[in-house]
Every structure is written in C-alpha cells, then in structure tokens.
Short mmCIF file of C-alpha atoms and ligand atoms in Angstrom, two decimals:
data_model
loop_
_atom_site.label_atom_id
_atom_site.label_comp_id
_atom_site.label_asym_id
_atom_site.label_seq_id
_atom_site.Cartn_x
_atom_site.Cartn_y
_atom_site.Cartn_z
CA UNK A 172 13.07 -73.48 -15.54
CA UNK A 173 11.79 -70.88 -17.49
CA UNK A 174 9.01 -72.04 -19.94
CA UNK A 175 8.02 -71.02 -23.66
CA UNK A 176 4.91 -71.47 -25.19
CA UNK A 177 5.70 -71.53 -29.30
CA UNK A 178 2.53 -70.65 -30.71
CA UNK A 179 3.33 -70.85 -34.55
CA UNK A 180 5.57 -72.41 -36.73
CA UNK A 181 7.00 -68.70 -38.35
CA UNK A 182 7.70 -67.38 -34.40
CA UNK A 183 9.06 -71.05 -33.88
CA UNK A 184 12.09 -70.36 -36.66
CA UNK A 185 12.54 -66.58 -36.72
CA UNK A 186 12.76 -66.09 -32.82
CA UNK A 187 15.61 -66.81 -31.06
CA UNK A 188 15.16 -69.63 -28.09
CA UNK A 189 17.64 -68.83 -25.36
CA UNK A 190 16.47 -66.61 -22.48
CA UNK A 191 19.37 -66.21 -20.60
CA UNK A 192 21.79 -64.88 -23.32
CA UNK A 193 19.73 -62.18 -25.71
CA UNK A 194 21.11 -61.40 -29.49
CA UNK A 195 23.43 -58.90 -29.22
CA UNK A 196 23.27 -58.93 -32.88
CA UNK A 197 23.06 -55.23 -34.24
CA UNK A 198 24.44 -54.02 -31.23
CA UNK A 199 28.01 -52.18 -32.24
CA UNK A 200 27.82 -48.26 -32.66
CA UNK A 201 25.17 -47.76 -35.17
CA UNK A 202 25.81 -45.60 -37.94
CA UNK A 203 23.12 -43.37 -40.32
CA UNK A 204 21.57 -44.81 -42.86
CA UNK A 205 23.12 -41.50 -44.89
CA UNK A 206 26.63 -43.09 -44.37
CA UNK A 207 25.94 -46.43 -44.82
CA UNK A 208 23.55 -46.34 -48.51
CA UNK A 209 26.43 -44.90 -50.78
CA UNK A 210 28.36 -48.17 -49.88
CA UNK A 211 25.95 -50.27 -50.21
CA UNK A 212 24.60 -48.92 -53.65
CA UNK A 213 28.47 -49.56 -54.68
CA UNK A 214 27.76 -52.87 -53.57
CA UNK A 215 25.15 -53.32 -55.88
CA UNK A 216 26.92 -51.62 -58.71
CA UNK A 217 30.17 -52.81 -58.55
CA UNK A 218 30.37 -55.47 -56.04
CA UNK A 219 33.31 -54.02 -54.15
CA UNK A 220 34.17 -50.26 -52.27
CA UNK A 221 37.19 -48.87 -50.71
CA UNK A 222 37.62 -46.68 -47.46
CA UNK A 223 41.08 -45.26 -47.73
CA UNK A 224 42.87 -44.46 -44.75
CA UNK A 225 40.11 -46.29 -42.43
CA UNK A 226 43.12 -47.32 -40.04
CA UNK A 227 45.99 -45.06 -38.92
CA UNK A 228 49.50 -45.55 -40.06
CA UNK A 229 50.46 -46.32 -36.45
CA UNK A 230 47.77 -49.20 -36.42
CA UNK A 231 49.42 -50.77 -39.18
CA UNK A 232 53.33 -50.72 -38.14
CA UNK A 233 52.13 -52.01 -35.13
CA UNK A 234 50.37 -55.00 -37.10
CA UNK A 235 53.78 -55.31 -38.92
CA UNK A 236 55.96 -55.03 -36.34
CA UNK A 237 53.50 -58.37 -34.65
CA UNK A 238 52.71 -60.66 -37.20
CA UNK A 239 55.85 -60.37 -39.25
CA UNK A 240 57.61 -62.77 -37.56
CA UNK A 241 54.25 -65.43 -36.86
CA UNK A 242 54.50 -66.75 -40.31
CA UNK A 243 56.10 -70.22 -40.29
CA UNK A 244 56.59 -70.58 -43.96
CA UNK A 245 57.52 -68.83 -46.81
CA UNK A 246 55.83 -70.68 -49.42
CA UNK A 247 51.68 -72.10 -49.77
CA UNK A 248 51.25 -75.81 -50.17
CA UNK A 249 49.74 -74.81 -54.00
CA UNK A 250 48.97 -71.97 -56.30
CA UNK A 251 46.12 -70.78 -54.68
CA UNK A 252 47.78 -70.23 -51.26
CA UNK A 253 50.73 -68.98 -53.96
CA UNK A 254 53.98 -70.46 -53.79
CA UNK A 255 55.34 -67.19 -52.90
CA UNK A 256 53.17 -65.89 -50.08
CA UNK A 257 53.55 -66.25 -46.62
CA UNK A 258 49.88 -67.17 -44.57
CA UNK A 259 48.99 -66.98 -41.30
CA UNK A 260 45.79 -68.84 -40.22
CA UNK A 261 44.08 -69.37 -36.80
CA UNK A 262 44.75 -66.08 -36.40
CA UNK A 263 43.33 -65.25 -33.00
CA UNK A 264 45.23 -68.19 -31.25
CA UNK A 265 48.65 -65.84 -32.38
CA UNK A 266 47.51 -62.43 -31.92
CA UNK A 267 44.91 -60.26 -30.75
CA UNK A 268 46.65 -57.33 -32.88
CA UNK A 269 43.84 -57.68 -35.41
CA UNK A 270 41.13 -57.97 -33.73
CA UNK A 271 39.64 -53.93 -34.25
CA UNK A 272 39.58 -54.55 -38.16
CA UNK A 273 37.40 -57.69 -37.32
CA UNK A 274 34.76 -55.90 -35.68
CA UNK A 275 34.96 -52.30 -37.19
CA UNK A 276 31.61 -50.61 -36.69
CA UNK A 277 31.43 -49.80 -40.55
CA UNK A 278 32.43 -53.44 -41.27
CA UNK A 279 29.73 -54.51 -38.95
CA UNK A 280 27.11 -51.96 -40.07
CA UNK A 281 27.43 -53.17 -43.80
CA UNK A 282 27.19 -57.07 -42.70
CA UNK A 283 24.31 -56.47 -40.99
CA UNK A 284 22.44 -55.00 -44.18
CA UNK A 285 23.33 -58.17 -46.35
CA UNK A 286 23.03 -61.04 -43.76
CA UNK A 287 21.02 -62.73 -41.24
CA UNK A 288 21.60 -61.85 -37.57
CA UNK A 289 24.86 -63.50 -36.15
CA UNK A 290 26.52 -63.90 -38.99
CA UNK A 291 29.73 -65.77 -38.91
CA UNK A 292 33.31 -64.79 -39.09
CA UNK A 293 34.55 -67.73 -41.61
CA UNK A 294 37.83 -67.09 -41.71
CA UNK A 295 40.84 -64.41 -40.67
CA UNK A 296 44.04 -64.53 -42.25
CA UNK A 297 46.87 -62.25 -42.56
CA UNK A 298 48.74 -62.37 -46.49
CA UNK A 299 52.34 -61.60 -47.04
CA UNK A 300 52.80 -61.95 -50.57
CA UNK A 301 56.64 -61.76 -51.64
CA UNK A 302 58.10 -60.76 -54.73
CA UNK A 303 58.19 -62.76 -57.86
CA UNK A 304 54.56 -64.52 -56.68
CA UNK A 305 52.92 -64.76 -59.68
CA UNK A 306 48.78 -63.66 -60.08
CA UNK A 307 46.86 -66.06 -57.69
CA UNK A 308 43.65 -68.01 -60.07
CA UNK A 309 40.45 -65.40 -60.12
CA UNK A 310 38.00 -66.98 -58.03
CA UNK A 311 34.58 -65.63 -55.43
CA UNK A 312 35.12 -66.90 -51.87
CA UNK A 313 31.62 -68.09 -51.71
CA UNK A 314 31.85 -70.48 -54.37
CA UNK A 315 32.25 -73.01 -51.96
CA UNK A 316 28.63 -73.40 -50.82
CA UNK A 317 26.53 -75.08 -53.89
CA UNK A 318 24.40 -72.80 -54.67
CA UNK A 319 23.55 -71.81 -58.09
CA UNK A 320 24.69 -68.48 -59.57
CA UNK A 321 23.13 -65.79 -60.07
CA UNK A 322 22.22 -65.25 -56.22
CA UNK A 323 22.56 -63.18 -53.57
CA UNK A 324 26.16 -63.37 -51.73
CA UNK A 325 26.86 -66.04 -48.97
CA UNK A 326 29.40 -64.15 -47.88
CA UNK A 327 32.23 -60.91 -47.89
CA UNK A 328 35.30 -60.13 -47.13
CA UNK A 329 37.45 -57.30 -46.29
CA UNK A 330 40.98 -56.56 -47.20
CA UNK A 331 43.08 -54.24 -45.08
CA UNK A 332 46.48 -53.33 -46.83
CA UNK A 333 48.83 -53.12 -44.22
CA UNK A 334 51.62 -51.80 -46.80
CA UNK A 335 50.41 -49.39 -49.79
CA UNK A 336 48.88 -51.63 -52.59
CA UNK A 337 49.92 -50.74 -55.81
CA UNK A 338 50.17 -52.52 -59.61
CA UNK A 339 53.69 -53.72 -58.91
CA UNK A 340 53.45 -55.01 -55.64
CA UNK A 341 50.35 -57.49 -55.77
CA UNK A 342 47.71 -55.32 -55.00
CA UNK A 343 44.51 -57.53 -55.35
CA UNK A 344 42.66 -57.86 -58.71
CA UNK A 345 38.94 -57.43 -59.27
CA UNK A 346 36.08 -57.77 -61.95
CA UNK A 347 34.10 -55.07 -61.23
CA UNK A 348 29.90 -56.35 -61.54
CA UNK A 349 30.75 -60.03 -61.70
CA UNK A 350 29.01 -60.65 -58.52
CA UNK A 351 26.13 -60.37 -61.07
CA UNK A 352 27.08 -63.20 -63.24
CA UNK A 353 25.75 -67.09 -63.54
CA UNK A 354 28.10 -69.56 -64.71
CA UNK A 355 30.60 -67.00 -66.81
CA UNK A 356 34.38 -67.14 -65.67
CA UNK A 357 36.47 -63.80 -66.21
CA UNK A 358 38.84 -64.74 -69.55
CA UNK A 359 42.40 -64.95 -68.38
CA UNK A 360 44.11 -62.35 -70.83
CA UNK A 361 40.90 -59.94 -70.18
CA UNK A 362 42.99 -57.45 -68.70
CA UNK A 363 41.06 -54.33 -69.21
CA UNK A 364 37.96 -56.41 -67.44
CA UNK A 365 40.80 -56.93 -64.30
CA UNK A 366 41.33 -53.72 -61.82
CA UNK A 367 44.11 -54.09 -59.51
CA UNK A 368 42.68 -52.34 -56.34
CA UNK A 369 45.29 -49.61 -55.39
CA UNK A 370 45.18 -48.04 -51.91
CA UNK A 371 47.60 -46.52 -49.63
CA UNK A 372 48.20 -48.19 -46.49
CA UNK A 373 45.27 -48.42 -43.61
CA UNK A 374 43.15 -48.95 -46.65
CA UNK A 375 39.68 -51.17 -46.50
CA UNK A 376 38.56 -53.44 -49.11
CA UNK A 377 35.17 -54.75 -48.89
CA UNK A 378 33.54 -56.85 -51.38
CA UNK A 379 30.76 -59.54 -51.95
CA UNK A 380 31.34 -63.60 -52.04
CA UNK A 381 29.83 -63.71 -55.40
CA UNK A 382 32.66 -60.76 -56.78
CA UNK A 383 35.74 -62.73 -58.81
CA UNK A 384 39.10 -61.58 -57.82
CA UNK A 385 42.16 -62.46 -56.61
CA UNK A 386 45.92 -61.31 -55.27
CA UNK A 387 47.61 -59.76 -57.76
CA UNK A 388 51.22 -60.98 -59.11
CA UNK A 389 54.37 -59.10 -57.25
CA UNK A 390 57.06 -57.98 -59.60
CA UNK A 391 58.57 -55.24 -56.98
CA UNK A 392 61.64 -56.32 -54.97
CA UNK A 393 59.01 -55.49 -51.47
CA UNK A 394 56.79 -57.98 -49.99
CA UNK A 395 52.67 -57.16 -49.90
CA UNK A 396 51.29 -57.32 -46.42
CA UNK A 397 47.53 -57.46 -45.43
CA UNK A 398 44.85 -58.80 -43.37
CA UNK A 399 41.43 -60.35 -44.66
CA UNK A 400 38.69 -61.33 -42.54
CA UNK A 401 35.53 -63.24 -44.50
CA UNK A 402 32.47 -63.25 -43.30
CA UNK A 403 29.28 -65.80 -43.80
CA UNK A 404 25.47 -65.76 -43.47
CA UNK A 405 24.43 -67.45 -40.24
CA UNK A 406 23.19 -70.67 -41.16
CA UNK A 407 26.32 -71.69 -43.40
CA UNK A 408 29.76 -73.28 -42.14
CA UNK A 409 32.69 -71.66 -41.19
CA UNK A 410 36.23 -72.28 -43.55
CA UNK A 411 38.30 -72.53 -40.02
CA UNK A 412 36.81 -74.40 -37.74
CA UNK A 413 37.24 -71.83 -34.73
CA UNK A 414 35.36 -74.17 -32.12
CA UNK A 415 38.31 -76.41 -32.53
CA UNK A 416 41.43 -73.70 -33.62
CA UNK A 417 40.67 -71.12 -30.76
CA UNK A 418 40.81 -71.67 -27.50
CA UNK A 419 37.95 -70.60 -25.44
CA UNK A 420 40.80 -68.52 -22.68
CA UNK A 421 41.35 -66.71 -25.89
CA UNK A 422 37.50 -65.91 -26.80
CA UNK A 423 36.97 -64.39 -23.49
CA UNK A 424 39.56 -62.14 -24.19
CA UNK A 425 37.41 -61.14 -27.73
CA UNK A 426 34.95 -58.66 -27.85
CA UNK A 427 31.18 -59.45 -27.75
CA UNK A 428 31.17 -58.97 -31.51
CA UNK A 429 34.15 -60.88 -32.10
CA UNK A 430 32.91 -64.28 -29.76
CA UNK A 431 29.91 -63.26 -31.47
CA UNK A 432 31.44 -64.02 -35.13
CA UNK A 433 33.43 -66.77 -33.94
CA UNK A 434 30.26 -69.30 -33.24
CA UNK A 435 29.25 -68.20 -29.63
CA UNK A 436 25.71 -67.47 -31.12
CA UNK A 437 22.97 -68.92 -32.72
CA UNK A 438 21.30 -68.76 -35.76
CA UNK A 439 17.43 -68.59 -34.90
CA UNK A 440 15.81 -70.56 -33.03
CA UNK A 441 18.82 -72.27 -31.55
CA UNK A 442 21.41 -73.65 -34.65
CA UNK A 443 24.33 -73.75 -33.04
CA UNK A 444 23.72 -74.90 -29.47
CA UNK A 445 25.72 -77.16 -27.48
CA UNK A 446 24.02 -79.75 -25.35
CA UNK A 447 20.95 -77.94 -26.26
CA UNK A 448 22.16 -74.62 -24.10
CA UNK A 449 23.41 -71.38 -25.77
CA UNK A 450 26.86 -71.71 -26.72
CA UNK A 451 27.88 -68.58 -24.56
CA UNK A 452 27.39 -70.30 -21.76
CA UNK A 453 30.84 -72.35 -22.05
CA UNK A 454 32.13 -69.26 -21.69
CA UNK A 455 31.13 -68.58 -18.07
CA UNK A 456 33.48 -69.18 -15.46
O1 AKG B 44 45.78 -61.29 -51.01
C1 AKG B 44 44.90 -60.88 -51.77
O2 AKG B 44 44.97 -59.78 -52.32
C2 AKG B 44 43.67 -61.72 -52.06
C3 AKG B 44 43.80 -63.12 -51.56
C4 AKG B 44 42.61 -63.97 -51.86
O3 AKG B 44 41.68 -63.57 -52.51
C5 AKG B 44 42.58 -65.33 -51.32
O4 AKG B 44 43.59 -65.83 -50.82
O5 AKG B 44 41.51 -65.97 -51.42
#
C-alpha cells in the first residue's frame, strides 16, 4: 500500500488523495489565453457569448436525423418543461450523438477558468420546442443551490441550436448583465431588457448560472431543436443523478472528459469516492 504523509491541513484539502488515478483535469487541447480572454471578458460584461457556426451543418442533421425520434412525449409535465416541448433526458443512456458538444475544447477551456478542477456535468438534455409553446418563466439554472445573490456562478450552460434560432421560432431569451443582480427579477412586459439569442444553426450559446433567461415562445409553424449541457462547480450536486441514469458499459464508451464530468472524479482530497477508492476504478474491467 502506498503511504501519504499529510503534513498540513491546506495540502490536506487542496491536494487530491488518489495515487493510482491522477486529475486529468485541464487536460483537453489547451487553447491561448489570446482566444480564450475576449470570451471571458463577455462573460463578465454580459453574462452570455455566442460562437456561430462552432459545429458543421453535417454535425447537426446527423443529431436530427438521431434524436428526433428518442423523444417519448410531446408535451412537459408543467410550464417550465413547456407544455409544448418535447425533452429528452438521460441523454447518454440514448445516444452517444452528442457527446463532442459535451466536451468541446472551447467549452472545456472556458469551464476551467470559472470552476474548480473536475467540475461536474449536471445535466444534458436535448429541447424540441414545437409551435404554439408559449415563452418558458425567466429563470438562472443555478438558482437551485441556496446561495445568496450577488455571487459568483455555480454553474453554465451551453446551448447548441441544432435548427437556426430566430424570434419566431423560440430562440432562447436573455437579460443581458443580470448575472450581476441580488434579489431583482426581470419585469415580465420588460421586453426591450429581453434579447432573443438568434443564431444560425451549429451555433453555441454559453452563459453563466447566475444569467436569467429562458426558451423563447414559438409562433412559426417549425419545431426548435437544440441541445444544452449544464455544467456545476465540483463540490455541488448534479440535477440527473448520472451514477444511477447511466450505465457504467456506457461511461466506458465516454471520453476521459466526459466520465470525467459525469462523477468518475473527485473533488479534492477525495469527495466523491466510493468505498473510500477513486471512483474510476469501477470502471476497470
Ligand atoms: O430551450 C431553451 O432555449 C432554454 C431552455 C431552458 O432554459 C431550460 O429548460 O431551463
């Protein structure tokens, strides 16, 4: 058995534990600092940025032509999931198709300036939102964790649109700079404060927990297809529970990054283990 002598408590909490499986944290294609700072000084500005064309057009008719016909239902259980919009969760158990937007080296790059190492994936879900849904409630993923506003985010997401996004079709709303707000809620009728986010197909979104938005209404006769992967800081919980929704013959067939995101990590020294061993190790054969 290999042995560890912790000398302090700040190397005790900072360092990861396990010997035989290192951090691959930080360890996708690493991109310039040049590339990455006009993003993140968006970030800071505005809370949100778009990469157009970020995925070929080929990349999304094959997502299409896949998860089209995974969705089970054509309406959410309430208004939130939107009576009109089709959902597809525990994604990875259905398809694989999606897994390159997941781990994107810019998406990557851009997580690892606002979170700890091993961040989480917390959920991945492709939308389908069909004509005549009405505006989904304005709302910041990360409102779930208590934590008092303002802050810096728990979390982001992306948004890939899949089909063009544009004012008709339900391309997603945002309030530009409320990731900066405390306790203020965007006013309903506040329209000019509301930017529908319109991008051509193979279009990224990426924006901060703490940003109010939401999917925008549909009044064309076509549906609204994308895919949206959240992320959240290491030491936080997971919306899907992917221990228990994907299989572990599926996470082998994930990327490093991708078992990575999904909870085969830890957060330092050793959150996360399972009977006190690094969680990659249920993963040998
Ligand atoms: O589909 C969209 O444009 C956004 C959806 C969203 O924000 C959500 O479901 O939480």
């Amino acid at each position: 058995m290999h042995k560890v002598i912790v000398e302090d408590i700040n190397q005790y909490t900072q360092k990861e534990l396990a010997n035989k499986y290192k951090s691959t944290a930080g360890s996708q294609q690493v991109m310039d600092a040049v590339e990455i700072t006009p993003y993140i000084e968006q970030l800071e500005s505005n809370g949100y940025f778009i990469v157009e064309n970020i995925i070929s057009k080929e990349q999304c008719q094959l997502i299409k032509d896949t998860v089209m016909p995974l969705f089970e239902y054509d309406s959410g259980r309430n208004n939130f999931e939107g009576f009109k919009t089709q959902r597809l969760y525990a994604t990875f158990e259905k398809t694989l198709v999606c897994n390159d937007l997941v781990d994107h080296p810019l998406v990557l790059n851009i997580l690892d300036q606002l979170f700890n190492p091993n961040y989480l994936l917390s959920q991945l879900q492709v939308i389908n939102i069909l004509p005549g849904e009405a505006q989904q409630p304005l709302h910041y993923d990360d409102a779930i964790y208590d934590v008092p506003r303002p802050r810096k985010p728990l979390g982001a997401a992306t948004i890939f649109a899949i089909d063009d996004f544009t004012e008709e079709n339900g391309a997603t709303v945002m309030v530009p700079g409320s990731h900066k707000w405390g306790n203020e809620q965007p006013k309903p009728q506040d329209d000019a404060a509301q930017v529908p986010v319109v991008m051509p197909a193979g279009s990224m979104l990426f924006f901060l927990g703490t940003l109010w938005h939401g999917g925008g209404a549909n009044r064309s006769a076509n549906s609204r297809l994308c895919v949206t992967a959240q992320y959240c800081d290491s030491w936080l919980r997971q919306q899907e529970n992917y221990s228990l929704s994907i299989s572990k013959e599926t996470v082998k067939q994930c990327s490093e990054h991708i078992q990575r995101l999904l909870g085969y990590s830890i957060h330092a020294p050793f959150v996360g283990f399972v009977n006190g061993k690094h969680p990659k190790r249920l993963l040998e054969d």
